[in-house]
Coordinates of C-alpha atoms in Angstrom, one line a residue:
X1204 CA -68.5 -80.2 -52.4
X1205 CA -65.2 -79.1 -50.7
X1206 CA -65.4 -76.8 -47.7
X1207 CA -63.0 -74.0 -47.3
X1208 CA -60.5 -74.4 -44.4
X1209 CA -58.5 -71.3 -45.2
X1210 CA -58.9 -68.1 -47.1
X1211 CA -56.3 -65.4 -47.5
X1212 CA -57.3 -62.0 -48.7
X1213 CA -54.8 -59.5 -50.0
X1214 CA -55.6 -56.0 -51.3
X1215 CA -53.8 -53.6 -53.6
X1216 CA -54.7 -50.4 -55.5
X1217 CA -55.1 -50.9 -59.2
X1218 CA -54.2 -48.3 -61.9
X1219 CA -57.9 -48.0 -62.7
X1220 CA -60.4 -45.8 -60.9
X1221 CA -61.5 -48.6 -58.7
X1222 CA -59.9 -50.1 -55.6
X1223 CA -59.3 -53.7 -56.7
X1224 CA -59.0 -56.5 -54.3
X1225 CA -58.3 -60.2 -54.7
X1226 CA -59.1 -63.2 -52.5
X1227 CA -57.0 -66.4 -53.0
X1228 CA -58.3 -69.8 -52.1
X1229 CA -55.2 -72.1 -51.5
X1230 CA -55.4 -75.8 -52.3
X1231 CA -52.7 -78.5 -52.2
X1232 CA -52.4 -80.1 -55.6
X1233 CA -49.7 -82.6 -54.8
X1234 CA -47.2 -83.8 -52.2
X1235 CA -45.2 -85.8 -54.7
X1236 CA -42.0 -83.6 -54.9
X1237 CA -39.9 -82.7 -51.9
X1238 CA -37.4 -80.7 -54.0
X1239 CA -39.6 -79.0 -56.6
X1240 CA -38.3 -75.8 -58.0
X1241 CA -39.4 -73.9 -61.1
X1242 CA -42.8 -74.4 -62.5
X1243 CA -44.1 -73.7 -66.1
X1244 CA -47.6 -73.4 -67.4
X1245 CA -48.5 -74.8 -70.8
X1246 CA -51.5 -76.4 -72.6
X1247 CA -50.0 -79.9 -73.0
X1248 CA -53.1 -81.6 -74.3
X1249 CA -54.5 -78.9 -76.5
X1250 CA -57.9 -78.5 -74.7
X1251 CA -57.5 -74.7 -74.2
X1252 CA -56.8 -75.0 -70.5
X1253 CA -53.4 -74.2 -68.8
X1254 CA -51.6 -77.2 -67.4
X1255 CA -48.5 -77.3 -65.2
X1256 CA -45.0 -78.8 -65.8
X1257 CA -42.7 -79.2 -62.8
X1258 CA -39.6 -81.2 -61.9
X1259 CA -37.6 -82.2 -58.8
X1260 CA -36.7 -85.8 -57.9
X1261 CA -39.4 -86.7 -60.5
X1262 CA -40.8 -85.1 -63.6
X1263 CA -44.6 -84.4 -63.4
X1264 CA -47.2 -82.6 -65.3
X1265 CA -50.6 -81.7 -64.0
X1266 CA -53.6 -81.8 -66.3
X1267 CA -56.5 -79.4 -65.4
X1268 CA -60.1 -79.4 -66.4
X1269 CA -62.8 -76.7 -66.6
X1270 CA -63.8 -77.3 -63.0
X1271 CA -60.3 -76.5 -61.7
X1272 CA -59.4 -80.0 -60.8
X1273 CA -55.9 -81.5 -61.3
X1274 CA -54.8 -84.9 -62.6
X1275 CA -51.2 -85.7 -61.8
X1276 CA -49.1 -87.5 -64.6
X1277 CA -45.6 -88.8 -64.0
X1278 CA -43.3 -88.3 -66.9
X1279 CA -40.2 -89.8 -65.3
X1280 CA -39.7 -91.3 -61.8
X1281 CA -35.9 -90.8 -61.5
X1282 CA -34.6 -88.2 -64.0
X1283 CA -31.9 -86.9 -61.7
X1284 CA -32.6 -83.7 -59.7
X1285 CA -34.4 -81.4 -62.2
X1286 CA -33.8 -77.7 -61.8
X1287 CA -35.8 -76.3 -64.7
X1288 CA -38.1 -77.8 -67.4
X1289 CA -39.0 -75.5 -70.3
X1290 CA -41.9 -76.4 -72.7
X1291 CA -42.0 -75.8 -76.5
X1292 CA -42.8 -77.7 -79.7
X1293 CA -39.2 -78.8 -80.5
X1294 CA -39.9 -80.9 -83.6
X1295 CA -42.6 -78.7 -85.1
X1296 CA -45.2 -81.5 -85.1
X1297 CA -48.0 -79.5 -83.4
X1298 CA -47.6 -80.9 -79.8
X1299 CA -45.7 -79.7 -76.9
X1300 CA -42.2 -81.1 -76.0
X1301 CA -39.9 -79.8 -73.4
X1302 CA -36.2 -79.6 -72.4
X1303 CA -34.9 -80.1 -68.9
X1304 CA -31.7 -79.6 -66.9
X1305 CA -30.7 -82.5 -64.6
X1306 CA -28.3 -81.3 -61.9
X1307 CA -27.3 -84.6 -60.3
X1308 CA -26.9 -86.4 -63.7
X1309 CA -25.0 -83.4 -65.2
X1310 CA -27.2 -83.6 -68.3
X1311 CA -29.6 -81.8 -70.6
X1312 CA -32.5 -83.8 -72.0
X1313 CA -35.2 -83.3 -74.6
X1314 CA -38.5 -84.9 -73.9
X1315 CA -40.4 -85.6 -77.2
X1316 CA -44.2 -85.8 -77.0
X1317 CA -45.9 -88.5 -79.2
X1318 CA -49.1 -86.4 -79.3
X1319 CA -50.7 -88.3 -76.5
X1320 CA -48.5 -86.9 -73.7
X1321 CA -46.2 -89.9 -73.7
X1322 CA -42.6 -88.6 -73.7
X1323 CA -39.4 -90.1 -74.9
X1324 CA -36.1 -88.8 -73.5
X1325 CA -33.2 -87.9 -75.6
X1326 CA -30.0 -86.8 -73.7
X1327 CA -28.5 -84.1 -75.8
X1328 CA -25.7 -82.9 -73.6
X1329 CA -23.7 -85.1 -71.1
X1330 CA -20.9 -84.3 -68.6
X1331 CA -22.4 -80.8 -68.2
X1332 CA -21.5 -80.4 -64.6
X1333 CA -24.1 -78.6 -62.5
X1334 CA -26.7 -78.4 -65.3
X1335 CA -29.1 -75.6 -64.3
X1336 CA -31.2 -74.4 -67.2
X1337 CA -32.0 -74.9 -70.9
X1338 CA -34.4 -73.3 -73.4
X1339 CA -35.6 -74.3 -76.9
X1340 CA -35.3 -71.7 -79.6
X1341 CA -34.5 -71.3 -83.3
X1342 CA -31.3 -69.3 -82.9
X1343 CA -30.2 -69.2 -86.6
X1344 CA -33.6 -68.9 -88.3
X1345 CA -33.2 -72.2 -90.3
X1346 CA -36.7 -73.5 -89.2
X1347 CA -35.3 -76.0 -86.8
X1348 CA -35.3 -75.5 -83.0
X1349 CA -32.0 -75.4 -81.2
X1350 CA -31.2 -75.6 -77.5
X1351 CA -29.3 -73.2 -75.2
X1352 CA -27.9 -74.7 -72.0
X1353 CA -26.5 -73.2 -68.8
X1354 CA -24.6 -74.7 -65.9
X1355 CA -22.9 -73.7 -62.6
X1356 CA -20.8 -76.1 -60.5
X1357 CA -19.7 -76.3 -56.9
X1358 CA -16.5 -74.4 -57.7
X1359 CA -18.6 -71.5 -59.1
X1360 CA -17.5 -72.3 -62.7
X1361 CA -20.2 -71.7 -65.3
X1362 CA -20.8 -72.1 -69.0
X1363 CA -23.4 -71.5 -71.7
X1364 CA -23.6 -73.9 -74.6
X1365 CA -25.5 -73.4 -77.9
X1366 CA -26.6 -76.7 -79.4
X1367 CA -27.4 -76.1 -83.1
X1368 CA -29.9 -78.6 -84.4
X1369 CA -28.6 -80.6 -87.4
X1370 CA -32.1 -82.0 -88.1
X1371 CA -30.8 -85.5 -88.0
X1372 CA -31.0 -86.1 -84.3
X1373 CA -27.5 -84.6 -83.7
X1374 CA -26.4 -81.2 -82.6
X1375 CA -23.3 -79.0 -83.2
X1376 CA -22.0 -77.6 -79.9
X1377 CA -20.7 -74.0 -79.6
X1378 CA -19.5 -72.4 -76.4
X1379 CA -21.1 -69.0 -75.9
X1380 CA -19.6 -68.3 -72.5
X1381 CA -17.3 -69.7 -69.9
X1382 CA -16.6 -68.2 -66.5
X1383 CA -18.8 -67.5 -63.5
X1384 CA -21.6 -69.8 -62.3
X1385 CA -24.6 -69.5 -64.7
X1386 CA -27.9 -70.2 -63.2
X1387 CA -30.4 -69.4 -66.0
X1388 CA -30.8 -68.3 -69.6
X1389 CA -33.5 -66.8 -71.7
X1390 CA -33.9 -65.5 -75.3
X1391 CA -35.5 -62.6 -77.1
X1392 CA -34.7 -60.4 -80.1
X1393 CA -33.4 -57.4 -78.2
X1394 CA -32.2 -55.3 -81.2
X1395 CA -34.9 -56.1 -83.7
X1396 CA -32.7 -57.7 -86.3
X1397 CA -34.8 -60.8 -86.6
X1398 CA -32.4 -63.1 -84.7
X1399 CA -32.9 -64.3 -81.2
X1400 CA -30.3 -63.0 -78.6
X1401 CA -29.5 -64.4 -75.2
X1402 CA -29.5 -63.2 -71.6
X1403 CA -28.1 -65.0 -68.6
X1404 CA -27.7 -64.7 -64.8
X1405 CA -24.4 -65.3 -63.1
X1406 CA -24.6 -65.7 -59.3
X1407 CA -21.3 -64.0 -58.4
X1408 CA -21.3 -61.3 -61.1
X1409 CA -24.6 -60.2 -62.7
X1410 CA -26.5 -60.3 -65.9
X1411 CA -25.1 -60.8 -69.4
X1412 CA -26.6 -60.1 -72.8
X1413 CA -25.3 -61.8 -75.9
X1414 CA -26.3 -60.3 -79.2
X1415 CA -26.5 -62.8 -82.1
X1416 CA -24.1 -62.0 -84.9
X1417 CA -25.6 -64.1 -87.7
X1418 CA -22.6 -66.5 -87.8
X1419 CA -23.2 -68.5 -84.6
X1420 CA -21.1 -66.0 -82.7
X1421 CA -22.3 -63.5 -80.1
X1422 CA -21.3 -60.1 -78.8
X1423 CA -21.4 -59.8 -75.0
X1424 CA -22.6 -57.0 -72.8
X1425 CA -22.3 -57.2 -69.0
X1426 CA -24.3 -55.6 -66.2
X1427 CA -23.3 -56.2 -62.5
X1428 CA -26.2 -57.4 -60.3
X1429 CA -25.5 -58.8 -56.9
X1430 CA -26.5 -62.5 -56.4
X1431 CA -28.2 -62.7 -59.8
X1432 CA -30.2 -65.9 -59.9
X1433 CA -32.9 -66.1 -62.5
X1434 CA -33.6 -64.1 -65.7
X1435 CA -36.7 -63.8 -67.9
X1436 CA -37.5 -61.4 -70.8
X1437 CA -40.7 -59.4 -71.5
X1438 CA -41.7 -55.9 -72.6
X1439 CA -42.2 -54.5 -69.2
X1440 CA -42.4 -50.8 -70.2
X1441 CA -44.7 -51.3 -73.2
X1442 CA -42.3 -49.6 -75.6
X1443 CA -42.3 -52.5 -78.2
X1444 CA -38.9 -54.0 -77.3
X1445 CA -37.8 -56.8 -74.9
X1446 CA -36.4 -55.9 -71.5
X1447 CA -34.7 -58.2 -69.0
X1448 CA -35.9 -59.1 -65.5
X1449 CA -33.5 -60.6 -62.9
X1450 CA -34.4 -62.2 -59.6
X1451 CA -31.5 -61.8 -57.2
X1452 CA -31.0 -64.0 -54.2
X1453 CA -31.1 -62.1 -50.8
X1454 CA -31.1 -58.8 -52.6
X1455 CA -33.5 -57.5 -55.2
X1456 CA -35.4 -57.6 -58.4
X1457 CA -33.5 -55.9 -61.2
X1458 CA -34.9 -54.5 -64.5
X1459 CA -32.6 -54.0 -67.5
X1460 CA -34.6 -51.6 -69.5
X1461 CA -33.9 -51.9 -73.2
X1462 CA -33.3 -48.5 -74.8
X1463 CA -31.8 -49.2 -78.3
X1464 CA -31.0 -53.0 -78.4
X1465 CA -27.5 -52.6 -77.2
X1466 CA -27.9 -50.3 -74.2
X1467 CA -29.9 -51.3 -71.1
X1468 CA -30.7 -49.0 -68.2
X1469 CA -30.4 -50.8 -64.9
X1470 CA -33.2 -50.2 -62.3
X1471 CA -34.1 -52.0 -59.1
X1472 CA -37.9 -52.7 -58.7
X1473 CA -37.6 -54.2 -55.3
X1474 CA -34.9 -54.4 -52.6
X1475 CA -36.2 -57.7 -51.2
X1476 CA -34.8 -61.1 -52.2
X1477 CA -36.2 -63.1 -55.1
X1478 CA -35.7 -66.7 -56.2
X1479 CA -37.9 -67.1 -59.3
X1480 CA -40.1 -64.7 -61.2
X1481 CA -42.9 -64.8 -63.8
X1482 CA -43.9 -61.7 -65.8
X1483 CA -47.7 -61.5 -66.1
X1484 CA -50.4 -58.9 -66.5
X1485 CA -52.1 -59.9 -63.3
X1486 CA -54.8 -57.3 -63.0
X1487 CA -55.4 -57.1 -66.8
X1488 CA -54.7 -53.4 -67.1
X1489 CA -52.4 -53.7 -70.1
X1490 CA -49.2 -53.4 -68.1
X1491 CA -46.9 -56.4 -67.2
X1492 CA -46.6 -57.1 -63.5
X1493 CA -44.0 -59.4 -61.9
X1494 CA -44.9 -62.4 -59.7
X1495 CA -41.9 -63.4 -57.5
X1496 CA -41.1 -66.2 -55.1
X1497 CA -38.8 -65.6 -52.1
X1498 CA -37.2 -68.7 -50.6
X1499 CA -35.8 -66.8 -47.5
X1500 CA -39.1 -65.3 -46.3
X1501 CA -41.5 -67.9 -47.9
X1502 CA -43.5 -65.1 -49.5
X1503 CA -44.9 -64.9 -53.0
X1504 CA -45.1 -61.2 -54.0
X1505 CA -46.5 -59.2 -56.9
X1506 CA -44.7 -56.2 -58.2
X1507 CA -47.6 -54.3 -59.6
X1508 CA -46.9 -52.1 -62.6
X1509 CA -48.5 -48.7 -62.1
X1510 CA -48.0 -47.8 -65.8
X1511 CA -45.8 -44.8 -65.0
X1512 CA -42.5 -46.6 -64.6
X1513 CA -43.1 -47.3 -60.9
X1514 CA -44.0 -50.5 -59.1
X1515 CA -45.7 -51.4 -55.8
X1516 CA -44.9 -54.6 -53.9
X1517 CA -47.7 -56.7 -52.5
X1518 CA -47.3 -59.9 -50.5
X1519 CA -49.6 -62.4 -52.0
X1520 CA -49.2 -65.2 -49.5
X1521 CA -47.0 -66.6 -46.8
X1522 CA -46.4 -70.3 -46.4
X1523 CA -46.9 -71.9 -43.0
X1524 CA -43.4 -73.4 -43.3
X1525 CA -40.4 -71.9 -45.1
X1526 CA -39.0 -73.1 -48.4
X1527 CA -41.3 -71.7 -51.1
X1528 CA -39.3 -71.9 -54.3
X1529 CA -41.0 -71.6 -57.7
X1530 CA -44.1 -69.8 -58.7
X1531 CA -45.9 -69.2 -62.0
X1532 CA -49.2 -67.6 -63.1
X1533 CA -51.8 -69.4 -65.0
X1534 CA -55.6 -69.4 -65.6
X1535 CA -57.1 -72.2 -63.6
X1536 CA -60.2 -73.6 -65.4
X1537 CA -60.1 -71.0 -68.2
X1538 CA -62.3 -68.5 -66.3
X1539 CA -60.3 -65.5 -67.5
X1540 CA -58.7 -64.3 -64.2
X1541 CA -55.1 -65.0 -63.2
X1542 CA -54.3 -67.6 -60.5
X1543 CA -50.9 -68.8 -59.5
X1544 CA -49.2 -72.0 -58.3
X1545 CA -46.3 -72.5 -55.9
X1546 CA -43.8 -75.2 -55.1
X1547 CA -42.1 -75.8 -51.8
X1548 CA -38.5 -77.0 -51.7
X1549 CA -37.4 -79.5 -49.1
X1550 CA -40.0 -78.5 -46.5
X1551 CA -43.7 -79.3 -46.9
X1552 CA -43.3 -81.0 -50.3
X1553 CA -46.5 -79.1 -51.3
X1554 CA -47.4 -77.9 -54.8
X1555 CA -50.2 -75.5 -54.1
X1556 CA -52.6 -73.7 -56.3
X1557 CA -53.9 -70.2 -55.3
X1558 CA -57.3 -69.7 -56.9
X1559 CA -58.1 -66.1 -57.6
X1560 CA -61.6 -65.1 -56.4
X1561 CA -61.6 -61.5 -57.7
X1562 CA -63.9 -59.0 -55.9
X1563 CA -64.1 -55.4 -55.1
X1564 CA -64.8 -53.8 -51.7
X1565 CA -65.6 -50.3 -52.8
X1566 CA -69.3 -51.0 -53.4
X1567 CA -71.4 -50.5 -56.5
X1568 CA -72.0 -46.8 -55.8
X1569 CA -68.3 -46.1 -56.7
X1570 CA -68.2 -48.1 -59.8
X1571 CA -67.6 -46.3 -63.1
X1572 CA -70.9 -46.0 -65.0
X1573 CA -71.0 -48.0 -68.1
X1574 CA -73.7 -47.4 -70.7
X1575 CA -74.9 -49.6 -73.5
X1576 CA -73.0 -52.7 -72.4
X1577 CA -73.6 -56.2 -71.3
X1578 CA -72.0 -56.4 -67.8
X1579 CA -72.1 -58.8 -64.9
X1580 CA -70.5 -57.1 -61.9
X1581 CA -68.7 -58.8 -59.0
X1582 CA -71.1 -59.6 -56.2
X1583 CA -70.8 -57.4 -53.1
X1584 CA -69.8 -58.2 -50.4
X1585 CA -67.5 -61.0 -51.4
X1586 CA -66.6 -63.2 -49.5
X1587 CA -70.1 -63.1 -48.0
X1588 CA -72.2 -64.8 -45.2
X1589 CA -74.9 -65.6 -46.1
X1590 CA -76.3 -62.8 -48.3
X1591 CA -74.8 -60.8 -51.2
X1592 CA -76.0 -58.4 -53.9
X1593 CA -75.4 -59.1 -57.6
X1594 CA -75.6 -56.2 -60.1
X1595 CA -75.9 -56.7 -63.9
X1596 CA -76.6 -54.6 -67.0
X1597 CA -78.0 -55.6 -70.4
X1598 CA -77.7 -53.6 -73.5
X1599 CA -80.8 -55.0 -75.3
X1600 CA -84.3 -56.0 -74.1
X1601 CA -84.8 -59.8 -73.8
X1602 CA -85.2 -62.8 -71.7
X1603 CA -82.6 -62.8 -68.9
X1604 CA -81.4 -65.7 -66.8
X1605 CA -79.2 -65.3 -63.8
X1606 CA -78.3 -68.5 -62.0
X1607 CA -75.9 -69.8 -59.4
X1608 CA -73.9 -73.1 -59.8
X1609 CA -71.6 -75.1 -57.7
X1610 CA -68.1 -76.2 -59.0
X1611 CA -69.6 -79.4 -60.3
X1612 CA -71.8 -77.4 -62.6
X1613 CA -75.0 -78.1 -60.7
X1614 CA -77.5 -75.3 -60.6
X1615 CA -78.2 -74.4 -57.0
X1616 CA -80.3 -71.2 -57.4
X1617 CA -82.2 -69.3 -60.2
X1618 CA -82.2 -65.6 -59.4
X1619 CA -83.7 -64.2 -62.6
X1620 CA -85.6 -65.9 -65.4
X1621 CA -87.8 -63.4 -67.2
X1622 CA -88.1 -60.7 -69.9
X1623 CA -86.2 -57.5 -69.0
X1624 CA -86.0 -54.1 -70.8
X1625 CA -82.4 -52.9 -71.5
X1626 CA -80.9 -51.4 -68.3
X1627 CA -79.1 -52.0 -65.1
X1628 CA -80.5 -54.3 -62.3
X1629 CA -79.6 -55.6 -58.9
X1630 CA -80.7 -58.8 -57.2
X1631 CA -80.1 -60.3 -53.7
X1632 CA -78.7 -63.8 -53.3
X1633 CA -79.2 -65.7 -50.0
X1634 CA -76.8 -68.7 -49.5
X1635 CA -78.3 -69.7 -46.1
X1636 CA -79.1 -73.2 -47.4
X1637 CA -75.7 -73.8 -49.0
X1638 CA -72.4 -75.0 -47.6
X1639 CA -69.3 -72.8 -47.5
X1640 CA -67.4 -72.9 -50.8
X1641 CA -66.8 -71.3 -54.2
X1642 CA -69.8 -70.8 -56.4
X1643 CA -70.3 -69.6 -60.0
X1644 CA -73.0 -67.2 -61.2
X1645 CA -73.8 -66.8 -64.8
X1646 CA -75.8 -64.1 -66.7
X1647 CA -77.4 -65.1 -70.1
X1648 CA -79.5 -63.1 -72.5
X1649 CA -79.9 -63.8 -76.2
X1650 CA -76.5 -65.1 -77.5
X1651 CA -74.6 -63.3 -74.7
X1652 CA -73.3 -64.9 -71.5
X1653 CA -70.7 -64.2 -68.8
X1654 CA -69.6 -65.9 -65.7
X1655 CA -68.1 -64.9 -62.3
X1656 CA -67.0 -66.6 -59.1
X1657 CA -68.0 -65.8 -55.5
X1658 CA -67.1 -67.2 -52.1
X1659 CA -69.5 -68.1 -49.3
X1660 CA -67.8 -68.4 -45.9
X1661 CA -69.8 -69.4 -42.9

C-alpha cells in the first residue's frame, strides 16, 4: 500500500446549501515527457474508464484501471514536437482514433486505431509551418469526418485549413482563414442550423467565429481578446446553445456568450492569465465550471459557476517548480467524482494526477435532511487520524453491510453486518491499525450499493 507524502486541501463554497470542500491527492504518473502540453481524456480501450492522451517529444496514452493505476503506452517515439492531440472515431469503425499537430515537422497527422490501440499514422497535411491544432469533425454532414487545422509561425502568420474527407484516403483542402497567428480551433453548431461552425484563437488579435454556409464557405465574425491562446466550446450558461471560452496568455479568461447564433456578448470571467482550459461540471451541480492551467504562476484554477452568471476563482494546486502547461478533468477509476491531471512543460517533466477525495467539513448536523432514500454520507472528519464517523441511511429494512477496503480491494474492516430497520444510522471507524492512505467504504443492502473514499493521515 502506498503511503501519502503530500496532501493538498482546497476549499470553496458550492451553490448548494452545504459548504463543499475537496482534498486532492497528487501522484506522479510519468516523467517521460519534458515538453508535454495539452492533455485529453478518452476511453481508448472501451472499458468504461477514462484514459489520457498526451503529446510532446513523444506521443503517449495512459490506460487506467478501476483501482486508479496507470499503464503508460507509447504511440510514437519521435513524432515531432506535438502541440495538441484530439481524439475521435475518424473512420466510424467504433474505436477511437486521433489527430495531432506536429510543430517541428510542420505537419498534421491522423492516427488510425486498429481496435487494439495500435495506431497507424497518416500525414494529411505537410508544409503547414507552425502546426498548432487540429480537430476531427463532419463539417458538411456527408457522414464522413473531416479535419480542421490551425497554424501559427515565427513571423506571426496564421492559417486555418479545412480538409474535406473524400472517403478514399484523400482530402480536398479549403483555406478558411489566413492572417494572424492561429493557436487553436474548435467546432460547434452555434446557430442551430445543423451544420458545425468554427471558432479560433489568434494570439495578436482575438477570437474568430466562422459560420458554415452549406457550400464549404464560411462567414467570419471577430471579437478582440488580448493574447488569445486557446478556445473551447460549451454551453456555459445553460441556455441550450454553444458558447465560446478563450484562455488568454498573461491576461484573462474570456467568455463569448451566444445570444442568437450570430451575436456573442464578450465577458471576462477572470483577469489572471490562462494557458489551457477544460469546461467541466466539477462539483456536479448542473452548471459547467472551467478548469484552467496558468503557465506563468504554475497554478491550476477552477472558475466555479455559481449558476447566476457569476464565477469564483479557486486555486486548485501550485506546482513546486514553474511550468505547468496542460490540464484536463477526468474520472479516475470510475468512482463518479471529478479528478484532474496536469502536465509540466520543460521543467519537472511530470505528468501528475490529482485524485479527488471529496469531503465536507460542516458536520452532519448541518446536512440537509433526506427522507426515504438510500444514502452513504462522506465520513467526518476527513482526512482523519485515526478515528472518523460514517453516517448512512437506508430506505427499506434489510440486511446491511458496511465495510472498508484498501485500494487493492482487500477488506480491512467490517463495520456493520446485520439486519436494520429503515432509517438513519451512524457508526465509528477506528483506523489505528492501518497505514496512512486512501481507503474505500461501501454500503450494501438488498440490490443497492454505494461507495465513497476517505483519507487516513497519520
